[in-house]
Every structure is written in structure tokens, then in C-alpha cells.
Amino acid sequence: MIDSAVLIKQGAEARVYELKPFLTNPNGCIVKERFSKTYRHPVLDKQLTHRRVSQEARCLFRCRKAGIDTPALYLVDPEAATIYMERILGRILKDIIIEGKADTDVLADAIGAALAKMHDVDVVHGDLTTSNLMLRDNNASLVIIDFGLSYVSKLPEDKAVDLYVLERAFSSTHPQTEALFERILTSYKTHCKQAKPTLSKLEEVRLRGRKRSMLG
Amino acid sequence: MESFQLELHPERGPIYISLFKNVKNAVELRQRLLDQDASLAWALVNASLVVNTFQILLAINKAIHKEVTGKLKTHKINSEIVYDFSSTNNISQSLRRYGVSDDSTALIAIAIGGNPGDIEKAMQADIHGELVPLSSIPEFSDIKLIRKYYQLNDNNISDNIDELMPLIAGAMALKEIK
Ligand SMILES: Nc1ncnc2c1ncn2[C@@H]1O[C@H](COP(=O)(O)OP(=O)(O)OP(=O)(O)O)[C@@H](O)[C@H]1O
């Protein structure tokens, strides 16, 4: 990585850097570099990483094109497993909710609407948490980030699991937010063209989850 | 003419970009490109498919990144820059659309490295037109054609440059990505 890039997050599968400025943009860009899992076969690993990187970039663009606020793509280098993208000037939702000053009804409506649009173009995010949702500082627009586990699927089951992952993230990170999550689902229902099959699958997924936690 | 630095590849030297309007010799320029006249040392881009300087820098950045990593599709950096404005893998179509055509009157000339004084003089000798600041790019942008070529025709997408630019950037970035 070039010297002027500053590491802002070392994850389990990727390193995230800030590079400022970038091509005259004083806000710079975000550089996300996936690295190998050493326990995998090197050739297989390269193919898998390659595919993951292009899938992440494609899903980002597919969402943006559908009118969902996501970081703009600047450069994709599959060989180096690196994506250069817009740096969002804003805060992650997790911090905003914990701080407790924001109007959570407005937030819930925005989240439900964004997820509805995303699922309407068959993008399943794969890792919905309040750390992967941001609010822009300038216009409070809700931005979905980190499409590292995303894929395209029409299946209500996949979309339901997507929502369930977010529900679990809410209950573990933000206690007493059941009403907030219900409001997200209400907004989702009003904005999504195919909400019904997904929401009835969500009931099944929840039951399975509960059974599993009773056993575990 | 304005100069820029590429953060990813500063070793390639400064980037020089000029915008010319009222260009009178597009036919001659295109012929020199067809003849592979090496003395025409610039990437020449059809300004009507450009919305701002950032878009130009993205294309240059991508082409140089591919050059450095041994991935040029057109074998020459100047043609690669023109090709990298496009969102499709069709080389001849991309060069036709984003490069000089016989009826071009607004052109963007790009040079990589070198002495700025010499370059500006040489660009003006080659391109018979009026040198104007890059900030006047929007006067020449053909938004309808831009939306068509970048396949941004959905009704939910507006003509607003601030909304279009991220989509143009994405369309450019995803070219060649399977
Ligand atoms: N486009 C962006 N603009 C601003 N900040 C960003 C952007 N992308 C990522 N970040 C910041 O970097 C953090 C990590 O990014 P991201 O979630 O994409 O990486 P990750 O390694 O997949 O993370 P995780 O392991 O938590 O899923 C985010 O929580 C956010 O704070």
C-alpha cells in the first residue's frame, strides 16, 4: 500500500485505508484491500478473492444505480484484491444510536426504505449491522457500506436472513430497540415490491434461530 | 493547461490536461491518429462525453494503473486513456466514441510527464483551437449522449452532475471486471 494511505481498520478479511487527497478530491478515498486466508489453497484462494472483490464492486454499483446511497466506485483492481471508493463523510449508525440524540423513527424509516430498494434489485447484503450503515454529515442521507459478503439472489429466504442478521445485530448491540426494528420492517413493507414472501420467511428464520439458541 | 498528480503513481510524473474549443482541424488530427503518427503525443478525448475534471483523472488513473500492472488492452497509454473513459470492452467502438471524430470541435488533450511549458506550446501547435480552462467543461457536455453511452437511462436517475458523476465513475471502474 502506498505510504500516504492511513490504515483505519484491520478486519478479519480486509484492511481499510484512507487516502487523502485523491485525484483533487480533498476528502480523499477509501481503499479496501482483501488479504488471503493462509489456510486456503493459494490458487483457489486467489480465484475466490478475485471473485469476492468483483462481486463486492458489482453489488455496490447495482445498488447505487437503483438509487440507494452507496459509496461511488473509483477503481477496482481484482489482482491486488483492492477497491478504491468514495470516502463517505459521516458517522456509522451504531455510534449515532448509542449517542441517543437522533430521531430513531426517521432513522428506521430510512433504513427500511433503503433495504427495500436493495432487495428489490435482488442484492442481499450479507452483513447488515449498524456498523455497516452510515449517515452523511451534509444531508443525513443513509448510506449502506461494506458489500464484502453481498450477492445477487431472488430468493425470499436469502432476503429474510439478511433482515434477521440485522435484527440480531440490533438486539446484541442496542438493547431495547425491538420497537425500532419493528418500525424498520414496517417501512420495508411499504417500500418493497415483494415484501410479503420475505417477511413470512423472516418468521420461519426467527423460529429456527430461537430453536437453535434454546438448544445451544 | 492544468497539471495534476496521481497519488497512486506519482513516479509517472505530473499529468497535464488542456481543453480546446472551436477546434478547426479535427479531420487532420484523426488522420494523424489513424496513421499512428507518433509525433502526436497526446491522448485526445471528445469533450462532449465529459462532465468534469474528476472523470478525466479517473480514466487516466485507471489507464496508468493498468500500464504499471501490465494490463494495457490497447498497447499504448494514450489510446488506453481514451478507452478507459468507456464503460464497454469494445475497443474500436470506445475509441470512436470517446476519441476524436471528424466533426469534433471541443477536445481534451492529455499528456503524462514532461515540461509544462514545452507541452502547452506543442499542444497548441497540434490542436488548432482556443485553449480554455477546464472549469468550462460543462458547456460542452452532452448529457443525453453521456447517459446513453454509460447506460444511465433509468427514470430514477436525474441529469444532475452530482448524481451522474458517481454512476459514471462506477460504470468506468467496472469495465473489464468480471
Ligand atoms: N466508503 C467509506 N466511507 C467512509 N468510511 C468507510 C467506508 N468504507 C468503510 N469505512 C469505514 O471502515 C470501516 C470498515 O469498513 P468495512 O466494513 O467495509 O470493512 P470490513 O473489513 O468488511 O469490516 P467488518 O469486518 O466489520 O465487516 C467501516 O465501519 C467504516 O467506519
Coordinates of C-alpha atoms and ligand atoms in Angstrom, one line a residue:
Chain A
M1 CA 0.0 0.0 0.0
I2 CA 1.3 3.5 -0.8
D3 CA 2.8 5.5 2.0
S4 CA 0.2 8.2 2.2
A5 CA -2.6 5.8 2.9
V6 CA -3.6 5.6 6.5
L7 CA -4.9 2.3 7.9
I8 CA -8.3 2.9 9.6
K9 CA -9.4 -0.7 10.1
Q10 CA -7.8 -4.1 10.2
G11 CA -10.6 -6.6 9.8
A12 CA -10.6 -10.4 9.6
E13 CA -10.7 -10.4 5.8
A14 CA -9.7 -6.9 4.7
R15 CA -7.7 -3.8 5.6
V16 CA -9.4 -0.5 5.1
Y17 CA -7.3 2.7 4.4
E18 CA -8.0 6.4 3.9
L19 CA -6.1 8.0 1.1
K20 CA -6.2 11.8 1.2
P21 CA -6.4 13.6 -1.2
F22 CA -7.4 11.5 -4.2
L23 CA -7.5 12.9 -7.7
T24 CA -8.0 16.5 -6.5
N25 CA -10.8 15.5 -4.1
P26 CA -9.6 16.8 -0.7
N27 CA -11.8 14.3 1.1
G28 CA -9.8 11.5 -0.4
C29 CA -10.9 8.0 -0.9
I30 CA -11.3 4.7 0.9
V31 CA -9.0 1.8 -0.1
K32 CA -10.2 -1.6 0.8
E33 CA -7.8 -4.4 0.4
R34 CA -8.7 -8.1 1.0
F35 CA -6.0 -10.4 2.0
S36 CA -5.5 -14.1 1.8
K37 CA -6.6 -16.6 4.3
T38 CA -3.4 -18.5 4.7
Y39 CA -5.2 -21.8 5.4
R40 CA -6.7 -22.0 2.0
H41 CA -5.1 -23.3 -1.2
P42 CA -3.1 -20.4 -2.8
V43 CA -4.5 -20.8 -6.3
L44 CA -8.1 -21.4 -5.1
D45 CA -7.7 -18.5 -2.7
K46 CA -6.7 -16.1 -5.5
Q47 CA -9.7 -17.1 -7.5
L48 CA -12.0 -16.8 -4.6
T49 CA -10.7 -13.4 -3.5
H50 CA -10.8 -12.2 -7.1
R51 CA -14.5 -13.2 -7.3
R52 CA -15.3 -11.7 -4.0
V53 CA -13.8 -8.3 -4.9
S54 CA -15.6 -8.1 -8.2
Q55 CA -18.9 -9.2 -6.6
E56 CA -18.5 -6.5 -3.9
A57 CA -17.9 -3.8 -6.6
R58 CA -20.8 -5.0 -8.7
C59 CA -23.3 -5.1 -5.9
L60 CA -22.2 -1.6 -4.8
F61 CA -22.8 -0.3 -8.3
R62 CA -26.1 -2.2 -8.8
C63 CA -27.4 -0.5 -5.6
R64 CA -26.2 2.9 -6.5
K65 CA -27.8 2.7 -9.9
A66 CA -31.1 1.7 -8.2
G67 CA -31.0 4.9 -6.3
I68 CA -29.6 3.6 -3.0
D69 CA -26.9 5.7 -1.4
T70 CA -23.6 3.7 -1.5
P71 CA -20.0 4.8 -1.9
A72 CA -19.1 5.6 -5.6
L73 CA -16.5 3.3 -7.1
Y74 CA -13.3 4.8 -8.3
L75 CA -11.0 1.9 -9.3
V76 CA -11.3 -1.9 -8.9
D77 CA -8.1 -4.0 -9.0
P78 CA -9.1 -7.6 -8.7
E79 CA -5.5 -8.9 -9.0
A80 CA -4.5 -6.8 -6.0
A81 CA -7.9 -7.6 -4.4
T82 CA -8.4 -3.8 -3.9
I83 CA -11.3 -1.5 -4.3
Y84 CA -10.9 2.3 -4.3
M85 CA -14.1 4.1 -3.5
E86 CA -15.7 7.3 -2.3
R87 CA -15.0 8.2 1.3
I88 CA -18.3 8.9 3.0
L89 CA -18.1 11.9 5.3
G90 CA -20.4 10.8 8.0
R91 CA -20.8 8.6 11.1
I92 CA -21.7 5.0 11.5
L93 CA -25.3 4.4 12.7
K94 CA -24.0 2.4 15.7
D95 CA -22.4 5.5 17.2
I96 CA -25.4 7.6 16.4
I97 CA -27.8 5.2 18.1
I98 CA -25.6 4.8 21.1
E99 CA -25.3 8.5 21.5
G100 CA -29.1 8.6 21.6
K101 CA -29.7 12.1 20.2
A102 CA -31.1 11.2 16.8
D103 CA -34.7 10.8 15.9
T104 CA -34.9 7.0 15.7
D105 CA -38.2 7.0 13.8
V106 CA -36.7 8.9 11.0
L107 CA -33.7 6.5 11.0
A108 CA -35.9 3.4 11.0
D109 CA -38.0 4.7 8.1
A110 CA -34.8 5.4 6.1
I111 CA -33.3 2.0 6.8
G112 CA -36.5 0.2 5.9
A113 CA -36.8 2.1 2.6
A114 CA -33.1 1.6 1.7
L115 CA -33.2 -2.2 2.4
A116 CA -36.5 -2.5 0.4
K117 CA -34.9 -0.9 -2.6
M118 CA -31.8 -3.1 -2.2
H119 CA -33.8 -6.3 -2.1
D120 CA -36.0 -5.1 -5.0
V121 CA -32.9 -5.2 -7.2
D122 CA -32.1 -8.6 -5.7
V123 CA -29.0 -7.6 -3.8
V124 CA -28.5 -9.4 -0.5
H125 CA -26.0 -7.6 1.7
G126 CA -24.9 -10.5 3.8
D127 CA -23.6 -8.5 6.7
L128 CA -26.2 -5.9 7.8
T129 CA -25.2 -4.3 11.1
T130 CA -25.3 -0.8 12.5
S131 CA -21.6 -0.5 11.7
N132 CA -22.3 -1.0 8.0
L133 CA -24.9 1.8 7.8
M134 CA -23.7 5.4 7.8
L135 CA -25.4 8.9 7.8
R136 CA -23.8 11.6 5.6
D137 CA -22.9 14.7 7.6
N138 CA -24.1 17.1 4.9
N139 CA -27.5 15.8 4.1
A140 CA -28.2 13.0 6.6
S141 CA -28.6 10.5 3.7
L142 CA -28.4 6.9 4.8
V143 CA -25.5 5.1 3.2
I144 CA -25.1 1.3 3.1
I145 CA -21.4 0.2 3.1
D146 CA -19.3 -3.0 3.2
F147 CA -20.7 -5.2 0.5
G148 CA -17.9 -7.7 1.2
L149 CA -20.4 -10.5 1.7
S150 CA -23.1 -9.4 -0.7
Y151 CA -24.5 -11.4 -3.6
V152 CA -27.4 -11.3 -6.0
S153 CA -30.4 -13.5 -5.2
K154 CA -34.1 -13.5 -5.8
L155 CA -34.9 -15.9 -3.0
P156 CA -37.1 -14.6 -0.2
E157 CA -35.2 -16.9 2.1
D158 CA -31.9 -15.1 1.4
K159 CA -33.5 -11.7 1.9
A160 CA -35.2 -12.8 5.1
V161 CA -31.9 -14.0 6.5
D162 CA -30.4 -10.6 5.6
L163 CA -33.1 -8.9 7.7
Y164 CA -32.6 -11.4 10.5
V165 CA -28.9 -10.7 10.6
L166 CA -29.7 -7.0 11.1
E167 CA -32.3 -7.8 13.8
R168 CA -29.7 -9.9 15.7
A169 CA -27.2 -7.1 15.3
F170 CA -29.7 -4.6 16.8
S171 CA -30.6 -6.8 19.7
S172 CA -27.0 -7.5 20.6
T173 CA -25.6 -4.0 20.0
H174 CA -28.5 -1.9 21.0
P175 CA -30.7 -3.3 23.8
Q176 CA -34.4 -2.3 24.0
T177 CA -34.7 -1.5 20.3
E178 CA -37.4 -4.0 19.4
A179 CA -39.8 -1.2 18.6
L180 CA -37.2 0.4 16.4
F181 CA -36.6 -2.8 14.4
E182 CA -40.4 -3.3 14.0
R183 CA -40.6 0.2 12.5
I184 CA -37.8 -0.7 10.1
L185 CA -39.9 -3.7 9.0
T186 CA -43.0 -1.5 8.6
S187 CA -41.1 0.9 6.4
Y188 CA -39.6 -2.1 4.5
K189 CA -43.1 -3.4 3.9
T190 CA -44.4 -0.2 2.5
H191 CA -41.4 0.3 0.1
C192 CA -40.7 -3.2 -1.0
K193 CA -42.5 -4.6 -4.1
Q194 CA -42.1 -8.2 -2.8
A195 CA -42.2 -7.8 0.9
K196 CA -44.7 -10.5 1.7
P197 CA -42.8 -13.7 0.9
T198 CA -39.7 -12.2 2.5
L199 CA -41.4 -11.2 5.7
S200 CA -43.2 -14.6 6.1
K201 CA -39.8 -16.3 5.6
L202 CA -38.5 -14.0 8.3
E203 CA -40.9 -15.6 10.7
E204 CA -39.6 -19.0 9.9
V205 CA -36.0 -17.9 10.1
R206 CA -36.7 -16.3 13.5
L207 CA -38.3 -19.6 14.8
R208 CA -35.3 -21.6 13.6
G209 CA -33.0 -19.1 15.3
R210 CA -34.9 -19.3 18.5
K211 CA -34.8 -23.2 18.5
R212 CA -31.1 -23.1 17.8
S213 CA -30.5 -20.8 20.7
M214 CA -32.6 -23.0 23.0
L215 CA -30.5 -26.0 22.0
G216 CA -27.3 -24.1 22.3
Chain B
M1 CA -3.5 23.8 -19.4
E2 CA -3.6 22.5 -15.8
S3 CA -1.4 20.0 -14.1
F4 CA -2.2 17.2 -11.6
Q5 CA -0.5 14.5 -9.5
L6 CA -1.7 10.9 -9.3
E7 CA -1.5 9.7 -5.8
L8 CA -1.2 6.0 -6.8
H9 CA 1.5 6.6 -9.4
P10 CA 3.4 9.8 -8.6
E11 CA 6.5 8.2 -10.3
R12 CA 4.8 8.7 -13.7
G13 CA 5.2 12.5 -13.2
P14 CA 2.7 15.3 -13.5
I15 CA -0.4 14.9 -15.6
Y16 CA -1.3 17.8 -18.0
I17 CA -4.8 18.4 -19.2
S18 CA -6.0 21.1 -21.7
L19 CA -9.4 21.9 -23.0
F20 CA -9.7 23.3 -26.5
K21 CA -12.8 24.7 -28.0
N22 CA -13.6 25.8 -31.6
V23 CA -11.2 23.2 -32.9
K24 CA -10.7 23.5 -36.6
N25 CA -8.5 20.6 -37.5
A26 CA -10.3 17.5 -36.1
V27 CA -10.1 15.8 -39.6
E28 CA -6.3 16.2 -39.7
L29 CA -5.9 15.1 -36.1
R30 CA -8.0 12.0 -36.7
Q31 CA -5.9 11.2 -39.8
R32 CA -2.7 11.5 -37.8
L33 CA -4.1 9.1 -35.2
L34 CA -5.1 6.6 -37.9
D35 CA -1.6 6.9 -39.4
Q36 CA -0.2 6.2 -35.9
D37 CA 1.8 9.4 -36.1
A38 CA 4.0 9.2 -33.0
S39 CA 4.6 12.9 -33.0
L40 CA 1.1 13.4 -31.9
A41 CA 1.9 12.7 -28.3
W42 CA -1.4 13.3 -26.5
A43 CA -4.5 11.4 -25.6
L44 CA -7.3 13.3 -27.4
V45 CA -10.7 13.0 -25.9
N46 CA -14.1 14.1 -27.2
A47 CA -15.1 16.8 -24.6
S48 CA -18.9 16.3 -25.2
L49 CA -18.7 13.0 -23.2
V50 CA -17.0 14.5 -20.2
V51 CA -18.7 16.1 -17.2
N52 CA -15.7 17.3 -15.1
T53 CA -12.0 17.0 -14.4
F54 CA -12.6 14.2 -11.9
Q55 CA -13.9 11.9 -14.6
I56 CA -10.8 12.7 -16.7
L57 CA -8.5 11.9 -13.8
L58 CA -10.3 8.6 -13.2
A59 CA -9.7 7.5 -16.7
I60 CA -6.0 8.5 -16.6
N61 CA -5.6 6.9 -13.2
K62 CA -7.1 3.6 -14.4
A63 CA -5.0 3.5 -17.6
I64 CA -1.8 4.3 -15.8
H65 CA -2.6 1.7 -13.1
K66 CA -3.1 -0.9 -15.9
E67 CA 0.1 0.1 -17.6
V68 CA 2.1 -0.3 -14.3
T69 CA 0.5 -3.7 -13.6
G70 CA 1.0 -4.9 -17.2
K71 CA -2.7 -4.9 -18.2
L72 CA -3.0 -2.5 -21.1
K73 CA -5.6 -3.6 -23.7
T74 CA -4.7 -1.2 -26.4
H75 CA -0.9 -1.4 -26.0
K76 CA -0.4 2.4 -25.8
I77 CA -1.1 4.6 -22.8
N78 CA -2.7 7.4 -24.8
S79 CA -5.2 5.1 -26.5
E80 CA -5.8 3.3 -23.2
I81 CA -6.8 6.6 -21.6
V82 CA -9.4 7.2 -24.3
Y83 CA -10.6 3.5 -24.0
D84 CA -10.9 3.8 -20.2
F85 CA -13.4 6.6 -20.5
S86 CA -15.7 4.0 -21.9
S87 CA -17.8 1.5 -19.9
T88 CA -17.7 -1.2 -22.5
N89 CA -14.9 -3.6 -23.5
N90 CA -15.4 -2.9 -27.2
I91 CA -12.1 -1.2 -28.1
S92 CA -12.8 0.2 -31.6
Q93 CA -16.3 1.5 -30.5
S94 CA -14.8 3.1 -27.4
L95 CA -12.1 4.8 -29.3
R96 CA -14.6 6.1 -31.9
R97 CA -17.0 7.4 -29.3
Y98 CA -14.6 8.9 -26.7
G99 CA -11.8 9.9 -29.2
V100 CA -11.5 12.5 -31.9
S101 CA -14.1 12.3 -34.8
D102 CA -14.1 14.4 -37.9
D103 CA -16.7 16.7 -36.6
S104 CA -15.2 17.2 -33.1
T105 CA -14.9 20.9 -32.1
A106 CA -14.2 20.6 -28.4
L107 CA -11.3 18.4 -27.4
I108 CA -9.4 17.5 -24.3
A109 CA -5.7 16.8 -24.6
I110 CA -3.8 14.8 -22.0
A111 CA -0.1 14.4 -21.5
I112 CA 1.8 12.4 -18.9
G113 CA 5.1 13.8 -17.6
G114 CA 7.4 16.4 -19.3
N115 CA 8.0 20.1 -19.1
P116 CA 4.7 22.0 -18.8
G117 CA 5.9 25.0 -21.0
D118 CA 7.0 22.8 -23.8
I119 CA 3.9 20.6 -23.6
E120 CA 1.5 23.5 -23.7
K121 CA 3.2 25.0 -26.7
A122 CA 3.3 21.7 -28.6
M123 CA -0.4 21.0 -27.8
Q124 CA -1.3 24.4 -29.2
A125 CA 0.8 23.7 -32.3
D126 CA -1.1 20.4 -32.9
I127 CA -4.6 21.4 -32.0
H128 CA -6.0 24.4 -33.8
G129 CA -8.4 25.8 -31.4
E130 CA -8.9 28.0 -28.4
L131 CA -7.4 26.9 -25.1
V132 CA -10.0 27.4 -22.3
P133 CA -10.0 26.5 -18.6
L134 CA -11.2 23.0 -17.5
S135 CA -13.9 24.7 -15.5
S136 CA -15.7 25.3 -18.8
I137 CA -16.1 21.6 -19.5
P138 CA -19.8 21.6 -18.6
E139 CA -20.5 24.0 -21.5
F140 CA -19.6 21.1 -23.9
S141 CA -21.1 18.1 -22.0
D142 CA -23.9 16.3 -24.0
I143 CA -25.8 14.9 -21.1
K144 CA -28.2 12.9 -23.2
L145 CA -25.4 11.1 -25.0
I146 CA -23.5 10.6 -21.8
R147 CA -26.5 8.9 -20.3
K148 CA -26.9 6.8 -23.4
Y149 CA -23.3 5.6 -23.6
Y150 CA -22.9 5.0 -19.9
Q151 CA -26.3 3.2 -19.8
L152 CA -27.8 5.5 -17.2
N153 CA -31.2 5.9 -18.8
D154 CA -33.4 4.8 -15.9
N155 CA -36.0 7.3 -15.0
N156 CA -34.9 7.4 -11.3
I157 CA -31.5 8.9 -12.4
S158 CA -31.5 12.7 -12.9
D159 CA -29.4 14.9 -15.2
N160 CA -27.7 16.5 -12.2
I161 CA -23.9 16.1 -12.5
D162 CA -23.6 15.4 -8.7
E163 CA -25.9 12.4 -9.2
L164 CA -24.5 11.3 -12.5
M165 CA -20.8 11.5 -11.7
P166 CA -20.8 8.7 -9.1
L167 CA -22.6 6.5 -11.6
I168 CA -20.2 7.4 -14.5
A169 CA -17.3 6.6 -12.1
G170 CA -18.8 3.2 -11.3
A171 CA -19.5 2.4 -14.9
M172 CA -15.9 3.2 -15.8
A173 CA -14.5 1.3 -12.8
L174 CA -16.4 -1.8 -13.6
K175 CA -15.3 -2.1 -17.2
E176 CA -13.2 -5.3 -17.6
I177 CA -14.3 -6.6 -14.1
K178 CA -15.9 -10.0 -14.5
Ligands
LIG1 N1 -16.8 4.3 1.9 C1 -16.5 4.5 3.2 N2 -16.5 5.8 3.6 C2 -16.2 6.0 4.9 N3 -15.9 5.1 5.8 C3 -15.8 3.8 5.4 C4 -16.1 3.5 4.1 N4 -15.9 2.1 4.0 C5 -15.5 1.7 5.1 N5 -15.5 2.7 6.0 C6 -15.1 2.6 7.5 O1 -14.2 1.5 7.6 C7 -14.9 0.5 8.5 C8 -14.6 -0.9 8.0 O2 -15.1 -1.0 6.6 P1 -15.8 -2.3 6.1 O3 -16.9 -2.6 6.9 O4 -16.0 -2.2 4.6 O5 -14.6 -3.4 6.2 P2 -14.7 -4.9 6.8 O6 -13.3 -5.3 7.0 O7 -15.5 -5.7 5.8 O8 -15.4 -4.7 8.1 P3 -16.1 -5.8 9.0 O9 -15.0 -6.8 9.3 O10 -16.5 -5.0 10.2 O11 -17.3 -6.3 8.2 C9 -16.4 0.9 8.5 O12 -17.0 0.5 9.6 C10 -16.3 2.4 8.3 O13 -16.0 3.0 9.6

